[in-house]
Short mmCIF file of C-alpha atoms and ligand atoms in Angstrom, two decimals:
data_model
loop_
_atom_site.label_atom_id
_atom_site.label_comp_id
_atom_site.label_asym_id
_atom_site.label_seq_id
_atom_site.Cartn_x
_atom_site.Cartn_y
_atom_site.Cartn_z
CA UNK A 235 -41.00 -78.62 -242.68
CA UNK A 236 -37.13 -80.61 -242.43
CA UNK A 237 -35.72 -81.42 -239.37
CA UNK A 238 -32.01 -81.22 -237.22
CA UNK A 239 -30.62 -84.10 -235.32
CA UNK A 240 -27.51 -82.37 -233.21
CA UNK A 241 -26.24 -85.73 -232.10
CA UNK A 242 -24.10 -85.53 -230.09
CA UNK A 243 -23.80 -82.08 -229.09
CA UNK A 244 -19.84 -81.03 -228.46
CA UNK A 245 -18.49 -79.09 -226.26
CA UNK A 246 -20.74 -79.83 -222.97
CA UNK A 247 -20.14 -83.14 -219.67
CA UNK A 248 -21.76 -86.24 -221.16
CA UNK A 249 -24.21 -86.35 -224.18
CA UNK A 250 -26.42 -84.57 -224.96
CA UNK A 251 -28.70 -85.36 -228.40
CA UNK A 252 -30.91 -82.13 -229.27
CA UNK A 253 -34.00 -82.82 -231.75
CA UNK A 254 -35.20 -79.43 -233.14
CA UNK A 255 -37.86 -78.98 -236.18
CA UNK A 256 -37.81 -76.17 -238.61
CA UNK A 257 -41.00 -74.27 -240.89
CA UNK A 258 -40.29 -73.25 -244.62
CA UNK A 259 -38.62 -70.62 -243.20
CA UNK A 260 -36.18 -72.38 -241.41
CA UNK A 261 -38.11 -71.47 -238.03
CA UNK A 262 -37.81 -74.03 -235.42
CA UNK A 263 -41.60 -74.76 -234.51
CA UNK A 264 -40.12 -78.22 -231.80
CA UNK A 265 -37.42 -79.84 -230.49
CA UNK A 266 -36.71 -81.63 -228.46
CA UNK A 267 -34.03 -82.44 -226.12
CA UNK A 268 -33.19 -85.75 -225.04
CA UNK A 269 -30.28 -86.66 -221.97
CA UNK A 270 -28.61 -90.32 -223.80
CA UNK A 271 -27.66 -91.03 -219.68
CA UNK A 272 -29.18 -93.49 -216.94
CA UNK A 273 -28.08 -92.09 -213.44
CA UNK A 274 -28.88 -94.78 -210.87
CA UNK A 275 -27.17 -93.06 -207.99
CA UNK A 276 -31.07 -93.03 -205.55
CA UNK A 277 -31.01 -96.24 -206.43
CA UNK A 278 -27.06 -97.62 -205.27
CA UNK A 279 -27.19 -95.47 -202.48
CA UNK A 280 -30.29 -97.54 -200.48
CA UNK A 281 -28.84 -99.43 -197.49
CA UNK A 282 -25.92 -97.34 -197.90
CA UNK A 283 -25.08 -95.03 -194.29
CA UNK A 284 -25.70 -92.03 -194.95
CA UNK A 285 -22.57 -90.59 -193.95
CA UNK A 286 -21.26 -92.56 -197.41
CA UNK A 287 -24.01 -90.10 -199.46
CA UNK A 288 -20.60 -87.11 -199.58
CA UNK A 289 -19.15 -89.11 -200.88
CA UNK A 290 -20.43 -91.41 -203.51
CA UNK A 291 -22.62 -88.74 -205.10
CA UNK A 292 -19.97 -86.98 -206.32
CA UNK A 293 -19.21 -89.07 -208.23
CA UNK A 294 -22.94 -88.46 -210.65
CA UNK A 295 -19.52 -85.29 -212.16
CA UNK A 296 -17.11 -84.45 -211.62
CA UNK A 297 -17.15 -79.82 -212.75
CA UNK A 298 -19.95 -80.07 -209.45
CA UNK A 299 -18.80 -82.66 -207.28
CA UNK A 300 -18.46 -79.63 -204.36
CA UNK A 301 -21.19 -79.36 -204.57
CA UNK A 302 -23.30 -82.97 -204.58
CA UNK A 303 -21.03 -83.12 -201.10
CA UNK A 304 -22.47 -80.06 -199.74
CA UNK A 305 -26.08 -81.08 -200.82
CA UNK A 306 -25.72 -85.19 -199.32
CA UNK A 307 -23.92 -83.79 -195.87
CA UNK A 308 -26.73 -81.14 -195.80
CA UNK A 309 -29.19 -83.69 -196.02
CA UNK A 310 -27.29 -85.42 -193.75
CA UNK A 311 -26.78 -82.57 -191.18
CA UNK A 312 -30.28 -81.57 -190.91
CA UNK A 313 -32.14 -85.58 -190.47
CA UNK A 314 -29.33 -85.53 -187.19
CA UNK A 315 -30.43 -81.53 -186.45
CA UNK A 316 -27.00 -80.76 -186.71
CA UNK A 317 -25.49 -77.63 -187.70
CA UNK A 318 -21.91 -77.71 -188.72
CA UNK A 319 -19.56 -74.64 -187.27
CA UNK A 320 -19.02 -71.02 -189.18
CA UNK A 321 -15.21 -72.11 -189.84
CA UNK A 322 -16.02 -75.09 -191.40
CA UNK A 323 -18.98 -73.29 -194.03
CA UNK A 324 -16.54 -70.89 -194.20
CA UNK A 325 -14.04 -73.64 -195.88
CA UNK A 326 -17.05 -75.19 -197.55
CA UNK A 327 -17.51 -72.11 -199.59
CA UNK A 328 -13.82 -71.79 -200.17
CA UNK A 329 -13.68 -74.65 -201.60
CA UNK A 330 -17.12 -74.69 -203.13
CA UNK A 331 -16.32 -71.02 -204.55
CA UNK A 332 -12.63 -71.94 -206.42
CA UNK A 333 -14.74 -74.77 -207.38
CA UNK A 334 -17.68 -72.36 -209.63
CA UNK A 335 -15.06 -70.44 -210.47
CA UNK A 336 -13.19 -73.27 -212.06
CA UNK A 337 -17.06 -74.59 -213.62
CA UNK A 338 -16.95 -70.74 -215.60
CA UNK A 339 -13.70 -70.43 -216.57
CA UNK A 340 -13.88 -74.10 -217.90
CA UNK A 341 -17.32 -72.88 -219.64
CA UNK A 342 -16.18 -69.78 -220.89
CA UNK A 343 -13.29 -69.77 -222.40
CA UNK A 344 -12.75 -74.51 -223.41
CA UNK A 345 -16.89 -74.78 -223.94
CA UNK A 346 -18.96 -72.06 -225.28
CA UNK A 347 -16.19 -69.44 -227.43
CA UNK A 348 -15.51 -71.89 -230.27
CA UNK A 349 -18.72 -71.09 -230.97
CA UNK A 350 -17.87 -67.71 -231.90
CA UNK A 351 -14.04 -67.71 -232.57
CA UNK A 352 -12.25 -69.91 -235.52
CA UNK A 353 -9.44 -71.68 -234.04
CA UNK A 354 -6.23 -72.87 -235.85
CA UNK A 355 -7.04 -75.14 -238.17
CA UNK A 356 -5.50 -78.12 -235.95
CA UNK A 357 -6.85 -80.07 -233.85
CA UNK A 358 -8.67 -79.63 -231.04
CA UNK A 359 -9.92 -76.61 -232.96
CA UNK A 360 -10.98 -78.57 -235.84
CA UNK A 361 -12.85 -79.83 -237.19
CA UNK A 362 -16.05 -77.39 -235.90
CA UNK A 363 -18.30 -75.09 -238.45
CA UNK A 364 -18.04 -72.45 -239.82
CA UNK A 365 -20.52 -69.71 -240.21
CA UNK A 366 -20.72 -66.81 -238.99
CA UNK A 367 -17.58 -65.93 -237.38
CA UNK A 368 -17.14 -61.96 -237.04
CA UNK A 369 -13.43 -61.66 -234.76
CA UNK A 370 -10.90 -59.81 -237.25
CA UNK A 371 -7.79 -62.25 -236.97
CA UNK A 372 -6.38 -59.55 -234.10
CA UNK A 373 -8.82 -60.47 -232.09
CA UNK A 374 -9.17 -63.71 -233.06
CA UNK A 375 -6.29 -64.37 -231.78
CA UNK A 376 -6.00 -62.82 -228.69
CA UNK A 377 -8.89 -64.80 -228.32
CA UNK A 378 -7.32 -68.53 -228.72
CA UNK A 379 -3.95 -66.70 -226.29
CA UNK A 380 -6.85 -65.79 -223.62
CA UNK A 381 -8.12 -69.82 -224.52
CA UNK A 382 -5.12 -71.17 -223.72
CA UNK A 383 -3.84 -68.94 -220.44
CA UNK A 384 -7.31 -70.05 -219.32
CA UNK A 385 -6.18 -73.71 -219.16
CA UNK A 386 -4.16 -73.09 -216.73
CA UNK A 387 -6.09 -71.13 -214.75
CA UNK A 388 -8.67 -73.70 -214.52
CA UNK A 389 -6.55 -76.13 -212.93
CA UNK A 390 -5.00 -73.07 -210.00
CA UNK A 391 -8.57 -73.04 -209.75
CA UNK A 392 -8.81 -76.45 -208.79
CA UNK A 393 -5.44 -76.40 -207.07
CA UNK A 394 -6.39 -74.22 -204.70
CA UNK A 395 -10.27 -75.47 -204.05
CA UNK A 396 -8.19 -78.98 -203.30
CA UNK A 397 -6.21 -77.36 -200.82
CA UNK A 398 -8.53 -77.13 -197.92
CA UNK A 399 -10.91 -79.59 -200.37
CA UNK A 400 -8.13 -82.27 -200.25
CA UNK A 401 -8.36 -83.10 -203.61
CA UNK A 402 -10.46 -82.39 -207.08
CA UNK A 403 -12.39 -82.91 -208.86
CA UNK A 404 -13.53 -85.60 -205.82
CA UNK A 405 -13.45 -84.11 -202.70
CA UNK A 406 -11.98 -85.85 -200.26
CA UNK A 407 -12.90 -83.46 -196.76
CA UNK A 408 -16.48 -82.45 -197.07
CA UNK A 409 -18.05 -84.68 -194.88
CA UNK A 410 -21.73 -84.11 -192.93
CA UNK A 411 -20.09 -82.22 -189.43
CA UNK A 412 -18.00 -79.40 -191.97
CA UNK A 413 -14.43 -79.95 -193.98
CA UNK A 414 -12.08 -81.89 -191.54
CA UNK A 415 -8.35 -79.59 -193.39
CA UNK A 416 -7.34 -78.58 -189.88
CA UNK A 417 -5.88 -75.22 -192.32
CA UNK A 418 -2.12 -73.82 -191.81
CA UNK A 419 -1.09 -70.15 -191.93
CA UNK A 420 0.79 -71.72 -195.07
CA UNK A 421 -2.07 -72.97 -196.28
CA UNK A 422 -4.32 -69.85 -195.72
CA UNK A 423 -0.82 -67.45 -197.79
CA UNK A 424 -0.75 -70.85 -201.07
CA UNK A 425 -4.71 -69.81 -201.24
CA UNK A 426 -4.07 -66.59 -201.06
CA UNK A 427 -1.28 -66.21 -203.33
CA UNK A 428 -3.82 -68.65 -205.99
CA UNK A 429 -6.66 -66.43 -205.07
CA UNK A 430 -4.69 -63.03 -206.60
CA UNK A 431 -3.71 -64.36 -209.62
CA UNK A 432 -6.96 -65.94 -210.82
CA UNK A 433 -8.86 -62.32 -209.27
CA UNK A 434 -6.25 -60.94 -211.63
CA UNK A 435 -7.32 -62.85 -215.15
CA UNK A 436 -11.11 -63.02 -213.57
CA UNK A 437 -10.79 -58.64 -213.77
CA UNK A 438 -9.02 -57.95 -216.31
CA UNK A 439 -9.11 -61.00 -219.41
CA UNK A 440 -12.18 -62.69 -218.40
CA UNK A 441 -14.38 -58.97 -218.01
CA UNK A 442 -12.95 -57.96 -221.20
CA UNK A 443 -13.80 -61.15 -223.28
CA UNK A 444 -17.16 -61.73 -222.07
CA UNK A 445 -17.74 -57.87 -223.06
CA UNK A 446 -16.41 -58.91 -226.32
CA UNK A 447 -18.13 -61.67 -227.13
CA UNK A 448 -21.43 -59.06 -226.03
CA UNK A 449 -20.30 -56.07 -228.34
CA UNK A 450 -19.65 -58.73 -231.30
CA UNK A 451 -22.38 -60.81 -230.83
CA UNK A 452 -24.74 -58.47 -229.54
CA UNK A 453 -27.91 -59.93 -231.26
CA UNK A 454 -27.66 -62.91 -229.27
CA UNK A 455 -29.02 -60.35 -226.36
CA UNK A 456 -32.73 -61.53 -228.28
CA UNK A 457 -31.78 -65.31 -229.23
CA UNK A 458 -32.33 -68.40 -226.83
CA UNK A 459 -34.68 -66.05 -224.13
CA UNK A 460 -37.18 -69.39 -223.60
CA UNK A 461 -39.87 -69.05 -220.73
CA UNK A 462 -37.67 -66.23 -218.70
CA UNK A 463 -38.24 -68.28 -215.88
CA UNK A 464 -35.80 -68.38 -213.03
CA UNK A 465 -35.92 -70.46 -210.08
CA UNK A 466 -31.90 -70.79 -207.42
CA UNK A 467 -31.81 -72.78 -203.99
CA UNK A 468 -29.16 -70.05 -202.99
CA UNK A 469 -25.33 -70.45 -202.14
CA UNK A 470 -22.84 -69.22 -200.60
CA UNK A 471 -23.50 -69.16 -196.29
CA UNK A 472 -20.47 -66.90 -194.86
CA UNK A 473 -21.90 -63.67 -196.99
CA UNK A 474 -20.77 -61.12 -194.04
CA UNK A 475 -23.61 -58.60 -194.60
CA UNK A 476 -25.68 -61.82 -193.51
CA UNK A 477 -27.99 -64.48 -195.28
CA UNK A 478 -26.58 -66.26 -198.45
CA UNK A 479 -24.33 -64.15 -201.11
CA UNK A 480 -26.94 -65.69 -203.89
CA UNK A 481 -30.67 -65.76 -202.05
CA UNK A 482 -32.67 -68.48 -202.45
CA UNK A 483 -35.44 -67.02 -204.97
CA UNK A 484 -37.38 -67.34 -207.90
CA UNK A 485 -38.15 -64.81 -211.06
CA UNK A 486 -41.56 -65.57 -212.93
CA UNK A 487 -42.83 -63.26 -215.34
CA UNK A 488 -40.10 -60.50 -214.16
CA UNK A 489 -40.96 -60.85 -210.27
CA UNK A 490 -38.85 -61.77 -208.30
CA UNK A 491 -39.76 -64.01 -205.51
CA UNK A 492 -39.89 -66.73 -202.41
CA UNK A 493 -39.35 -70.34 -202.98
CA UNK A 494 -40.05 -73.54 -201.13
CA UNK A 495 -39.09 -76.59 -202.10
CA UNK A 496 -43.00 -78.16 -201.89
CA UNK A 497 -43.42 -76.37 -205.03
CA UNK A 498 -40.93 -79.04 -207.01
CA UNK A 499 -42.91 -81.78 -208.45
CA UNK A 500 -41.00 -83.53 -210.78
CA UNK A 501 -42.77 -85.40 -213.95
CA UNK A 502 -41.72 -88.37 -215.91
CA UNK A 503 -44.35 -88.44 -218.62
CA UNK A 504 -42.19 -88.22 -220.90
CA UNK A 505 -39.36 -89.72 -219.44
CA UNK A 506 -38.15 -93.14 -219.69
CA UNK A 507 -39.66 -94.07 -216.12
CA UNK A 508 -42.59 -96.80 -215.17
CA UNK A 509 -42.20 -94.54 -211.24
CA UNK A 510 -44.86 -92.21 -210.93
CA UNK A 511 -45.22 -89.09 -212.29
CA UNK A 512 -46.20 -85.50 -210.32
CA UNK A 513 -44.75 -86.32 -207.01
CA UNK A 514 -42.13 -84.10 -204.92
CA UNK A 515 -38.61 -85.77 -204.50
CA UNK A 516 -39.15 -86.34 -201.03
CA UNK A 517 -41.53 -89.24 -201.49
CA UNK A 518 -40.70 -90.08 -204.91
CA UNK A 519 -38.94 -92.76 -207.05
CA UNK A 520 -36.86 -94.27 -209.76
CA UNK A 521 -37.59 -96.76 -211.64
CA UNK A 522 -36.11 -97.23 -215.29
CA UNK A 523 -38.35 -98.03 -218.31
CA UNK A 524 -36.43 -97.43 -220.71
CA UNK A 525 -38.37 -97.22 -224.50
CA UNK A 526 -41.22 -96.69 -222.52
CA UNK A 527 -44.29 -94.76 -225.28
CA UNK A 528 -44.10 -91.75 -225.94
CA UNK A 529 -40.56 -91.04 -223.83
CA UNK A 530 -37.65 -90.04 -225.32
CA UNK A 531 -35.02 -89.12 -222.71
CA UNK A 532 -33.56 -90.17 -219.41
CA UNK A 533 -34.00 -86.67 -217.50
CA UNK A 534 -36.97 -86.53 -215.74
CA UNK A 535 -39.33 -82.74 -215.20
CA UNK A 536 -38.89 -80.59 -212.07
CA UNK A 537 -41.42 -78.36 -212.51
CA UNK A 538 -42.15 -75.45 -209.76
CA UNK A 539 -45.53 -74.72 -209.85
CA UNK A 540 -46.26 -76.48 -212.96
CA UNK A 541 -43.89 -74.12 -215.12
CA UNK A 542 -40.61 -74.97 -216.38
CA UNK A 543 -37.70 -72.80 -214.45
CA UNK A 544 -34.49 -72.41 -215.58
CA UNK A 545 -31.27 -72.57 -213.71
CA UNK A 546 -27.65 -70.98 -213.42
CA UNK A 547 -25.57 -68.14 -213.48
CA UNK A 548 -28.63 -65.73 -214.32
CA UNK A 549 -31.28 -66.87 -211.89
CA UNK A 550 -28.83 -66.42 -208.76
CA UNK A 551 -27.43 -62.61 -210.09
CA UNK A 552 -31.28 -61.98 -210.64
CA UNK A 553 -32.51 -62.75 -208.03
CA UNK A 554 -29.55 -61.67 -205.60
CA UNK A 555 -30.26 -58.22 -208.15
CA UNK A 556 -26.25 -58.46 -209.25
CA UNK A 557 -27.44 -58.82 -213.02
CA UNK A 558 -30.63 -57.95 -214.89
CA UNK A 559 -29.86 -56.96 -218.08
CA UNK A 560 -32.36 -59.75 -219.82
CA UNK A 561 -32.57 -63.15 -220.66
CA UNK A 562 -31.20 -64.36 -223.62
CA UNK A 563 -27.64 -66.49 -224.49
CA UNK A 564 -25.64 -63.22 -224.12
CA UNK A 565 -26.86 -62.81 -220.32
CA UNK A 566 -26.27 -65.93 -219.39
CA UNK A 567 -23.02 -65.40 -220.50
CA UNK A 568 -22.48 -61.78 -218.74
CA UNK A 569 -24.75 -63.14 -215.83
CA UNK A 570 -21.85 -66.10 -215.12
CA UNK A 571 -18.88 -63.12 -215.74
CA UNK A 572 -20.74 -61.28 -213.27
CA UNK A 573 -21.90 -64.31 -210.46
CA UNK A 574 -17.44 -64.78 -210.91
CA UNK A 575 -16.12 -61.46 -210.45
CA UNK A 576 -18.74 -61.75 -207.32
CA UNK A 577 -16.97 -64.91 -205.94
CA UNK A 578 -13.75 -63.92 -206.49
CA UNK A 579 -14.36 -61.65 -204.42
CA UNK A 580 -15.72 -62.38 -201.40
CA UNK A 581 -13.24 -65.37 -201.35
CA UNK A 582 -11.33 -62.89 -199.94
CA UNK A 583 -13.03 -62.19 -197.41
CA UNK A 584 -14.34 -65.41 -196.46
CA UNK A 585 -10.13 -66.76 -196.16
CA UNK A 586 -9.51 -63.69 -193.99
CA UNK A 587 -11.73 -65.13 -191.63
CA UNK A 588 -10.55 -68.50 -191.48
CA UNK A 589 -8.88 -68.98 -187.46
CA UNK A 590 -5.43 -71.46 -187.29
CA UNK A 591 -5.47 -74.22 -184.91
CA UNK A 592 -9.01 -73.97 -183.09
CA UNK A 593 -10.89 -76.98 -181.37
CA UNK A 594 -13.78 -78.31 -179.94
CA UNK A 595 -16.96 -76.41 -180.64
CA UNK A 596 -15.04 -74.22 -183.44
CA UNK A 597 -13.63 -76.75 -184.95
CA UNK A 598 -14.20 -76.90 -188.58
CA UNK A 599 -15.31 -80.30 -188.75
CA UNK A 600 -17.00 -81.49 -185.78
CA UNK A 601 -18.32 -85.11 -185.29
CA UNK A 602 -22.12 -86.14 -185.45
CA UNK A 603 -23.59 -89.70 -184.66
CA UNK A 604 -25.36 -92.01 -187.99
CA UNK A 605 -28.79 -90.79 -188.08
CA UNK A 606 -31.59 -93.46 -187.07
CA UNK A 607 -34.30 -92.28 -188.77
CA UNK A 608 -36.32 -88.73 -190.19
CA UNK A 609 -35.26 -86.91 -193.22
CA UNK A 610 -33.74 -84.58 -195.32
CA UNK A 611 -33.21 -81.71 -198.00
CA UNK A 612 -29.96 -80.48 -198.66
CA UNK A 613 -30.89 -77.61 -200.76
CA UNK A 614 -26.98 -75.74 -202.57
CA UNK A 615 -26.47 -74.39 -206.26
CA UNK A 616 -23.86 -76.05 -208.16
CA UNK A 617 -22.19 -73.40 -211.09
CA UNK A 618 -25.12 -74.83 -213.20
CA UNK A 619 -27.77 -74.01 -211.30
CA UNK A 620 -30.48 -75.88 -208.81
CA UNK A 621 -29.18 -78.31 -207.22
CA UNK A 622 -31.19 -81.01 -204.23
CA UNK A 623 -30.69 -83.54 -202.48
CA UNK A 624 -33.85 -85.31 -200.94
CA UNK A 625 -32.76 -88.32 -197.84
CA UNK A 626 -34.93 -90.28 -196.01
CA UNK A 627 -33.03 -92.69 -192.92
CA UNK A 628 -34.35 -95.32 -191.15
CA UNK A 629 -32.68 -98.09 -189.00
CA UNK A 630 -29.42 -95.44 -189.81
CA UNK A 631 -29.27 -96.43 -193.33
CA UNK A 632 -30.52 -94.67 -196.48
CA UNK A 633 -33.88 -96.29 -197.14
CA UNK A 634 -34.73 -93.09 -200.13
CA UNK A 635 -32.38 -90.98 -201.89
CA UNK A 636 -34.05 -88.36 -205.01
CA UNK A 637 -31.59 -85.37 -206.82
CA UNK A 638 -32.56 -83.10 -209.07
CA UNK A 639 -29.48 -81.49 -210.87
CA UNK A 640 -28.96 -78.21 -212.55
CA UNK A 641 -29.49 -79.51 -216.29
CA UNK A 642 -32.52 -82.17 -214.93
CA UNK A 643 -34.73 -78.19 -214.33
CA UNK A 644 -33.17 -76.60 -218.07
CA UNK A 645 -32.83 -79.59 -220.23
CA UNK A 646 -35.68 -81.61 -219.07
CA UNK A 647 -38.39 -82.85 -221.49
CA UNK A 648 -41.79 -81.78 -222.48
CA UNK A 649 -44.53 -82.59 -218.67
CA UNK A 650 -47.35 -84.02 -218.95
CA UNK A 651 -49.31 -81.46 -219.28
CA UNK A 652 -46.94 -80.20 -222.27
CA UNK A 653 -45.27 -77.88 -221.58
CA UNK A 654 -42.00 -78.49 -223.18
CA UNK A 655 -38.12 -77.43 -220.48
CA UNK A 656 -36.39 -74.52 -220.24
CA UNK A 657 -33.78 -75.85 -223.59
CA UNK A 658 -36.62 -76.62 -225.76
CA UNK A 659 -38.38 -73.58 -225.53
CA UNK A 660 -35.19 -71.22 -225.83
CA UNK A 661 -34.40 -73.35 -229.21
CA UNK A 662 -38.28 -72.77 -230.27
CA UNK A 663 -38.57 -69.29 -232.57
CA UNK A 664 -35.20 -69.62 -233.58
CA UNK A 665 -34.12 -68.86 -237.56
CA UNK A 666 -31.69 -71.08 -238.35
CA UNK A 667 -29.17 -69.64 -241.47
CA UNK A 668 -27.99 -72.32 -243.05
CA UNK A 669 -29.30 -75.62 -241.70
CA UNK A 670 -26.03 -77.39 -242.67
CA UNK A 671 -24.37 -75.50 -239.80
CA UNK A 672 -26.70 -74.86 -237.46
CA UNK A 673 -24.42 -73.20 -235.21
CA UNK A 674 -27.59 -70.57 -233.43
CA UNK A 675 -28.25 -73.86 -232.22
CA UNK A 676 -24.72 -75.02 -230.47
CA UNK A 677 -25.28 -71.28 -228.67
CA UNK A 678 -28.33 -71.26 -227.77
CA UNK A 679 -27.82 -74.59 -226.44
CA UNK A 680 -24.21 -74.31 -225.10
CA UNK A 681 -25.01 -70.31 -222.94
CA UNK A 682 -27.06 -72.76 -220.40
CA UNK A 683 -23.42 -75.73 -220.21
CA UNK A 684 -25.66 -78.69 -220.33
CA UNK A 685 -24.16 -81.67 -217.54
CA UNK A 686 -25.31 -84.85 -218.37
CA UNK A 687 -22.60 -86.55 -218.01
CA UNK A 688 -24.08 -87.41 -213.94
CA UNK A 689 -24.28 -91.17 -215.33
CA UNK A 690 -24.09 -94.39 -217.63
CA UNK A 691 -23.45 -93.88 -221.31
CA UNK A 692 -26.48 -97.62 -222.48
CA UNK A 693 -23.66 -98.27 -225.77
CA UNK A 694 -23.59 -101.74 -226.94
CA UNK A 695 -19.43 -102.87 -226.73
CA UNK A 696 -18.73 -101.46 -230.94
CA UNK A 697 -20.63 -98.26 -230.49
CA UNK A 698 -24.05 -99.10 -231.06
CA UNK A 699 -26.99 -97.50 -228.81
CA UNK A 700 -28.90 -100.05 -227.89
CA UNK A 701 -32.57 -100.04 -228.52
CA UNK A 702 -33.95 -102.59 -226.01
CA UNK A 703 -32.00 -102.05 -222.69
CA UNK A 704 -33.25 -103.66 -219.76
CA UNK A 705 -31.66 -102.90 -216.45
CA UNK A 706 -30.03 -105.79 -214.51
CA UNK A 707 -29.41 -105.81 -211.02
CA UNK A 708 -26.20 -106.66 -209.48
CA UNK A 709 -25.98 -110.19 -210.26
CA UNK A 710 -27.92 -111.65 -212.37
NI1 LIG L 2039 -22.25 -82.23 -213.65
FE1 LIG L 2039 -23.20 -79.86 -213.01
C1 LIG L 2039 -23.04 -78.67 -212.39
C2 LIG L 2039 -24.55 -80.62 -210.89
S1 LIG L 2039 -25.33 -80.37 -213.55
S2 LIG L 2039 -22.02 -80.36 -213.51
O1 LIG L 2039 -23.02 -77.89 -211.92
O2 LIG L 2039 -25.23 -81.06 -210.04
O3 LIG L 2039 -26.36 -80.77 -213.85
#
């Protein structure tokens, strides 16, 4: 028996540690995923004006801020009993679509691809593992060239989103009530030009590269399979055929089913919290307790009907029927490509419906009064999967706020009844060929595109992790 600890795992957002136990044949028999980050946004938001949460919660992360702004806006709108105009929803979908493209292209080229391609022996491609590279020199050079080209595509996706979002990564225009941008004909033309360039990259370069990867590493269709349970809250409101472009739903034992948010409960038996376990986020609280016996992470364990579910592109495309080949490392990459292509194609349809110069009830943003009391839930999807904000308002201020990010679903720890999280489950059973270079583990973790960059890494100034960290109230 031996152990491997990967800490920190690079090429993801935030700091994630993974520890695995191997048997005598180098098969993973147990895995622990640890989020070394504490996110206190839930408590920080209490007492603030509900509308501010759309701006503040975006700061949880620079990679998925648009989805946080939308989830928060939806929660506030639900408390106020308000629905944005079609033009507001179109702009939200266009900004969120731009963010999805940016994130998915970043993931494939900058975060995942270098697990399979040996880069030039210079920084930033060194140091790195040298195990199991299968592409010849010509293909490797093509992929490296496309890695560089993808940096420009990602920048252009950001610039495209900023046309209506105001700026990126953290947008200024997505608010409860809609989107405050007033589109001009020039905005629409500029957006279309970006979209054409980006769509062409997706349909040619990204399509060819992801298929090249799948052909060279087709054994990865059977690696990192995990539970096979998938969950999505649904996203993109302005699908012209009605309903969401990616509908809400679940996949359990291969069967697509409905989704009901009251079936969600969060468990903290193995997380550094002392707040009650097994509570739906609408009434849950968050009390940190670093060092709690038996706990090993800052992530809670969200569960649906008591079971662990995987969130992300594969969940969305499976439920929508766009991709149902299987659940594995390679399926996650292909599903991510499939949805990127679908989003870009639909964005052109949405853009063609944007109207210049509307006022009154058709405006992109309609002012809503600050709600006095009530509760609301904002469910959407971030690039990495299901994202929910649960809000309670009392005396015109936030009295309770809970957030479950997609990486909380995927990188969650063991729950109170002993079910491990989806990434942990996907690691178990893996054969590590060379324990000095456990590239299989990296490929599995990266296929989920985890992001734990949502809070504060508790480090001493010397860079040593603090083991006796105590959360101090401001001013203490
Ligand atoms: Ni920090 Fe995010 C996405 C959200 S992470 S990138 O996508 O919410 O779980």
